[in-house]
């Protein structure tokens, strides 16, 4: 059983459309990260959020940490083919490891 | 500034054999964590090394062991390989606490036949 549940599992959209990926848990996290991973490569860190209610923007990507620090969302505006990849959320519970969700595979069609 | 580097990138081993994977952390980082990522799943925590000691371990059998050297580089050893050990093995480096701002290498793809 995954500590972090991501939805949807797969997402296929047309270039220019918007998308949102969700990451939910019943646990409270001290921090939460979002990563993007391409096939055969390691995850690349996109953002870290640590404060409940925090919103961070990275160009066309907007990340939000829930007020209770149990959930997060990633919103992409005007998606481009270069946004294609596996999006992973990962949380820290105050110990030393990161607990990952199973990921959302995003495909942006040109 | 080199990021996290892992070697080898790909490896094929036979059931029952032993394997050693290597990781050099990002410059300035002192903590190394290892993760196993099976196909279609998120990475699973194996263990973390800090100051040459295993600081925390995930739910993996004793066949999985590791080491951290004085220069902070690390090795992951897996004995008595099983077919189910086939996966992408990821090394992540960080500074200090190890749970935030973790940077990953490109991984080692291990195939057990």
mmCIF file of C-alpha atoms in Angstrom:
data_model
loop_
_atom_site.group_PDB
_atom_site.id
_atom_site.type_symbol
_atom_site.label_atom_id
_atom_site.label_comp_id
_atom_site.label_asym_id
_atom_site.label_seq_id
_atom_site.Cartn_x
_atom_site.Cartn_y
_atom_site.Cartn_z
ATOM 1 C CA UNK A 1 0.000 0.000 0.000
ATOM 2 C CA UNK A 2 1.383 3.380 -1.061
ATOM 3 C CA UNK A 3 1.573 6.034 1.630
ATOM 4 C CA UNK A 4 1.009 8.640 -1.060
ATOM 5 C CA UNK A 5 -1.753 8.107 -3.616
ATOM 6 C CA UNK A 6 -1.396 9.872 -6.929
ATOM 7 C CA UNK A 7 -4.189 10.482 -9.416
ATOM 8 C CA UNK A 8 -4.754 10.055 -12.197
ATOM 9 C CA UNK A 9 -2.372 7.226 -13.024
ATOM 10 C CA UNK A 10 -2.249 8.237 -16.699
ATOM 11 C CA UNK A 11 -3.043 11.528 -18.416
ATOM 12 C CA UNK A 12 -2.938 12.245 -22.149
ATOM 13 C CA UNK A 13 -3.710 15.738 -23.386
ATOM 14 C CA UNK A 14 -3.255 17.947 -26.414
ATOM 15 C CA UNK A 15 -0.582 20.625 -26.517
ATOM 16 C CA UNK A 16 -1.911 23.870 -25.072
ATOM 17 C CA UNK A 17 -4.345 22.252 -22.636
ATOM 18 C CA UNK A 18 -4.079 22.478 -18.866
ATOM 19 C CA UNK A 19 -3.685 19.559 -16.478
ATOM 20 C CA UNK A 20 -3.668 18.859 -12.752
ATOM 21 C CA UNK A 21 -2.067 15.957 -10.912
ATOM 22 C CA UNK A 22 -3.035 15.136 -7.335
ATOM 23 C CA UNK A 23 -1.093 13.600 -4.457
ATOM 24 C CA UNK A 24 -3.023 12.544 -1.349
ATOM 25 C CA UNK A 25 -2.281 10.859 1.955
ATOM 26 C CA UNK A 26 -3.755 10.316 5.395
ATOM 27 C CA UNK A 27 -0.356 11.185 6.894
ATOM 28 C CA UNK A 28 1.010 14.618 7.696
ATOM 29 C CA UNK A 29 4.273 15.355 5.914
ATOM 30 C CA UNK A 30 7.058 17.647 7.107
ATOM 31 C CA UNK A 31 7.941 18.336 3.487
ATOM 32 C CA UNK A 32 6.823 17.273 0.054
ATOM 33 C CA UNK A 33 8.702 17.182 -3.223
ATOM 34 C CA UNK A 34 7.624 16.840 -6.829
ATOM 35 C CA UNK A 35 9.899 15.136 -9.338
ATOM 36 C CA UNK A 36 9.735 14.499 -13.083
ATOM 37 C CA UNK A 37 11.292 11.348 -14.462
ATOM 38 C CA UNK A 38 11.924 10.407 -18.064
ATOM 39 C CA UNK A 39 12.317 6.776 -19.197
ATOM 40 C CA UNK A 40 15.635 5.255 -18.119
ATOM 41 C CA UNK A 41 16.623 8.331 -16.129
ATOM 42 C CA UNK A 42 16.564 9.307 -12.484
ATOM 43 C CA UNK A 43 13.906 11.649 -11.041
ATOM 44 C CA UNK A 44 14.663 15.363 -11.384
ATOM 45 C CA UNK A 45 13.600 17.566 -8.487
ATOM 46 C CA UNK A 46 11.063 20.229 -9.497
ATOM 47 C CA UNK A 47 10.077 21.768 -6.165
ATOM 48 C CA UNK A 48 10.025 21.303 -2.391
ATOM 49 C CA UNK A 49 7.140 22.619 -0.276
ATOM 50 C CA UNK A 50 7.252 22.676 3.503
ATOM 51 C CA UNK A 51 4.513 25.014 4.762
ATOM 52 C CA UNK A 52 0.794 24.160 4.806
ATOM 53 C CA UNK A 53 -1.055 26.219 2.190
ATOM 54 C CA UNK A 54 2.165 27.059 0.371
ATOM 55 C CA UNK A 55 1.955 27.770 -3.362
ATOM 56 C CA UNK A 56 5.035 27.767 -5.567
ATOM 57 C CA UNK A 57 5.254 28.605 -9.250
ATOM 58 C CA UNK A 58 7.898 27.411 -11.670
ATOM 59 C CA UNK A 59 7.168 28.968 -15.083
ATOM 60 C CA UNK A 60 3.982 27.189 -16.255
ATOM 61 C CA UNK A 61 3.946 24.786 -13.269
ATOM 62 C CA UNK A 62 2.074 25.634 -10.059
ATOM 63 C CA UNK A 63 2.518 23.515 -6.944
ATOM 64 C CA UNK A 64 0.274 23.671 -3.900
ATOM 65 C CA UNK A 65 0.695 22.052 -0.469
ATOM 66 C CA UNK A 66 -2.526 21.414 1.414
ATOM 67 C CA UNK A 67 -3.279 23.371 4.583
ATOM 68 C CA UNK A 68 -3.033 20.183 6.676
ATOM 69 C CA UNK A 69 0.158 19.084 4.859
ATOM 70 C CA UNK A 70 -1.501 15.824 3.788
ATOM 71 C CA UNK A 71 -1.997 16.551 0.093
ATOM 72 C CA UNK A 72 -0.531 18.426 -2.821
ATOM 73 C CA UNK A 73 -1.306 19.262 -6.419
ATOM 74 C CA UNK A 74 0.668 20.078 -9.526
ATOM 75 C CA UNK A 75 -1.008 22.201 -12.202
ATOM 76 C CA UNK A 76 0.510 22.729 -15.640
ATOM 77 C CA UNK A 77 -0.782 25.574 -17.783
ATOM 78 C CA UNK A 78 -0.620 25.378 -21.574
ATOM 79 C CA UNK A 79 1.171 22.031 -21.585
ATOM 80 C CA UNK A 80 3.921 21.410 -24.123
ATOM 81 C CA UNK A 81 5.346 18.124 -25.478
ATOM 82 C CA UNK A 82 8.447 18.756 -23.354
ATOM 83 C CA UNK A 83 6.268 18.352 -20.250
ATOM 84 C CA UNK A 84 5.807 14.665 -21.077
ATOM 85 C CA UNK A 85 7.107 12.391 -18.348
ATOM 86 C CA UNK A 86 6.388 10.556 -15.105
ATOM 87 C CA UNK A 87 5.496 12.962 -12.301
ATOM 88 C CA UNK A 88 6.255 11.693 -8.815
ATOM 89 C CA UNK A 89 5.359 13.191 -5.474
ATOM 90 C CA UNK A 90 7.438 12.258 -2.443
ATOM 91 C CA UNK A 91 7.004 13.115 1.204
ATOM 92 C CA UNK A 92 9.170 13.230 4.281
ATOM 93 C CA UNK A 93 7.634 12.169 7.588
ATOM 94 C CA UNK A 94 10.392 13.607 9.756
ATOM 95 C CA UNK A 95 12.626 10.556 9.511
ATOM 96 C CA UNK A 96 15.304 10.173 6.886
ATOM 97 C CA UNK A 97 13.521 8.590 3.936
ATOM 98 C CA UNK A 98 11.297 9.852 1.160
ATOM 99 C CA UNK A 99 8.039 7.994 0.577
ATOM 100 C CA UNK A 100 7.004 8.119 -3.068
ATOM 101 C CA UNK A 101 3.696 7.860 -4.839
ATOM 102 C CA UNK A 102 3.377 5.489 -7.774
ATOM 103 C CA UNK A 103 3.491 8.396 -10.202
ATOM 104 C CA UNK A 104 1.353 9.948 -12.917
ATOM 105 C CA UNK A 105 2.388 9.377 -16.523
ATOM 106 C CA UNK A 106 1.697 12.545 -18.509
ATOM 107 C CA UNK A 107 1.719 12.528 -22.297
ATOM 108 C CA UNK A 108 1.354 15.820 -24.180
ATOM 109 C CA UNK A 109 0.519 15.330 -27.848
ATOM 110 C CA UNK A 110 1.752 17.867 -30.393
ATOM 111 C CA UNK B 1 29.625 21.028 -10.768
ATOM 112 C CA UNK B 2 28.962 17.322 -11.207
ATOM 113 C CA UNK B 3 25.670 16.035 -10.002
ATOM 114 C CA UNK B 4 25.050 12.560 -8.607
ATOM 115 C CA UNK B 5 26.849 9.940 -10.672
ATOM 116 C CA UNK B 6 26.153 6.217 -10.663
ATOM 117 C CA UNK B 7 27.953 3.294 -12.226
ATOM 118 C CA UNK B 8 27.417 1.155 -14.116
ATOM 119 C CA UNK B 9 24.388 2.386 -16.065
ATOM 120 C CA UNK B 10 23.264 -1.094 -17.060
ATOM 121 C CA UNK B 11 24.049 -4.531 -15.688
ATOM 122 C CA UNK B 12 22.917 -8.070 -16.416
ATOM 123 C CA UNK B 13 23.439 -10.738 -13.769
ATOM 124 C CA UNK B 14 22.416 -14.351 -13.265
ATOM 125 C CA UNK B 15 20.236 -15.555 -10.422
ATOM 126 C CA UNK B 16 22.315 -16.297 -7.327
ATOM 127 C CA UNK B 17 25.137 -13.931 -8.240
ATOM 128 C CA UNK B 18 26.210 -10.866 -6.310
ATOM 129 C CA UNK B 19 26.314 -7.290 -7.579
ATOM 130 C CA UNK B 20 27.886 -4.003 -6.456
ATOM 131 C CA UNK B 21 26.542 -0.638 -7.565
ATOM 132 C CA UNK B 22 28.391 2.630 -7.006
ATOM 133 C CA UNK B 23 27.373 6.220 -6.352
ATOM 134 C CA UNK B 24 29.203 9.532 -6.033
ATOM 135 C CA UNK B 25 27.108 12.238 -4.385
ATOM 136 C CA UNK B 26 26.667 15.802 -5.556
ATOM 137 C CA UNK B 27 29.506 18.081 -4.460
ATOM 138 C CA UNK B 28 28.909 19.358 -0.937
ATOM 139 C CA UNK B 29 26.482 16.577 -0.020
ATOM 140 C CA UNK B 30 27.271 14.161 2.793
ATOM 141 C CA UNK B 31 24.240 11.863 2.799
ATOM 142 C CA UNK B 32 23.496 9.076 0.342
ATOM 143 C CA UNK B 33 20.218 7.170 0.042
ATOM 144 C CA UNK B 34 19.462 4.185 -2.157
ATOM 145 C CA UNK B 35 16.101 3.422 -3.763
ATOM 146 C CA UNK B 36 14.750 0.567 -5.844
ATOM 147 C CA UNK B 37 12.270 1.390 -8.596
ATOM 148 C CA UNK B 38 10.422 -1.486 -10.221
ATOM 149 C CA UNK B 39 8.812 -0.936 -13.594
ATOM 150 C CA UNK B 40 5.674 1.192 -13.345
ATOM 151 C CA UNK B 41 6.162 2.007 -9.664
ATOM 152 C CA UNK B 42 7.581 4.797 -7.563
ATOM 153 C CA UNK B 43 10.995 4.402 -5.925
ATOM 154 C CA UNK B 44 11.145 2.392 -2.686
ATOM 155 C CA UNK B 45 13.617 3.361 0.041
ATOM 156 C CA UNK B 46 16.345 0.796 0.709
ATOM 157 C CA UNK B 47 18.618 2.607 3.201
ATOM 158 C CA UNK B 48 20.463 5.813 3.920
ATOM 159 C CA UNK B 49 24.101 6.395 4.845
ATOM 160 C CA UNK B 50 25.467 9.334 6.800
ATOM 161 C CA UNK B 51 28.909 9.629 8.378
ATOM 162 C CA UNK B 52 29.735 6.154 7.060
ATOM 163 C CA UNK B 53 26.903 4.591 9.083
ATOM 164 C CA UNK B 54 23.551 3.182 7.979
ATOM 165 C CA UNK B 55 21.132 5.682 9.488
ATOM 166 C CA UNK B 56 17.828 4.199 8.413
ATOM 167 C CA UNK B 57 16.717 1.093 6.556
ATOM 168 C CA UNK B 58 13.576 0.343 4.579
ATOM 169 C CA UNK B 59 11.763 -2.959 4.266
ATOM 170 C CA UNK B 60 14.464 -4.850 2.368
ATOM 171 C CA UNK B 61 16.129 -8.167 3.311
ATOM 172 C CA UNK B 62 19.671 -8.492 4.613
ATOM 173 C CA UNK B 63 20.784 -9.498 1.111
ATOM 174 C CA UNK B 64 20.885 -5.773 0.498
ATOM 175 C CA UNK B 65 23.834 -4.103 2.180
ATOM 176 C CA UNK B 66 25.783 -0.933 1.705
ATOM 177 C CA UNK B 67 28.773 1.113 2.580
ATOM 178 C CA UNK B 68 29.754 4.758 2.650
ATOM 179 C CA UNK B 69 33.350 5.857 2.256
ATOM 180 C CA UNK B 70 35.126 8.843 3.874
ATOM 181 C CA UNK B 71 34.708 10.827 0.629
ATOM 182 C CA UNK B 72 30.890 10.286 0.977
ATOM 183 C CA UNK B 73 30.655 7.976 -2.029
ATOM 184 C CA UNK B 74 28.640 4.820 -1.495
ATOM 185 C CA UNK B 75 28.155 1.270 -2.658
ATOM 186 C CA UNK B 76 25.060 -0.913 -2.722
ATOM 187 C CA UNK B 77 25.635 -4.663 -2.601
ATOM 188 C CA UNK B 78 23.022 -7.280 -3.342
ATOM 189 C CA UNK B 79 23.769 -10.947 -2.656
ATOM 190 C CA UNK B 80 22.021 -14.075 -3.927
ATOM 191 C CA UNK B 81 20.210 -12.199 -6.669
ATOM 192 C CA UNK B 82 16.610 -13.083 -7.419
ATOM 193 C CA UNK B 83 14.650 -12.415 -10.584
ATOM 194 C CA UNK B 84 12.555 -9.967 -8.565
ATOM 195 C CA UNK B 85 15.610 -7.828 -7.893
ATOM 196 C CA UNK B 86 15.462 -6.626 -11.500
ATOM 197 C CA UNK B 87 14.820 -2.885 -11.252
ATOM 198 C CA UNK B 88 16.257 0.590 -11.629
ATOM 199 C CA UNK B 89 18.458 1.336 -8.621
ATOM 200 C CA UNK B 90 18.641 5.003 -7.774
ATOM 201 C CA UNK B 91 21.093 6.853 -5.597
ATOM 202 C CA UNK B 92 20.060 10.164 -4.058
ATOM 203 C CA UNK B 93 22.318 12.622 -2.301
ATOM 204 C CA UNK B 94 21.467 15.359 0.136
ATOM 205 C CA UNK B 95 22.985 17.373 2.924
ATOM 206 C CA UNK B 96 22.400 16.695 6.586
ATOM 207 C CA UNK B 97 18.895 15.499 7.366
ATOM 208 C CA UNK B 98 18.441 13.769 4.009
ATOM 209 C CA UNK B 99 14.710 14.149 3.559
ATOM 210 C CA UNK B 100 14.518 17.407 1.667
ATOM 211 C CA UNK B 101 16.192 18.554 -1.511
ATOM 212 C CA UNK B 102 17.334 15.071 -2.515
ATOM 213 C CA UNK B 103 19.027 14.887 -5.893
ATOM 214 C CA UNK B 104 19.020 11.657 -7.854
ATOM 215 C CA UNK B 105 21.513 10.046 -10.186
ATOM 216 C CA UNK B 106 20.523 8.543 -13.516
ATOM 217 C CA UNK B 107 20.232 5.104 -11.970
ATOM 218 C CA UNK B 108 21.602 1.637 -12.651
ATOM 219 C CA UNK B 109 19.316 -0.693 -14.581
ATOM 220 C CA UNK B 110 19.852 -4.181 -13.146
ATOM 221 C CA UNK B 111 18.463 -7.160 -15.005
ATOM 222 C CA UNK B 112 18.602 -10.570 -13.332
ATOM 223 C CA UNK B 113 18.182 -13.538 -15.687
#
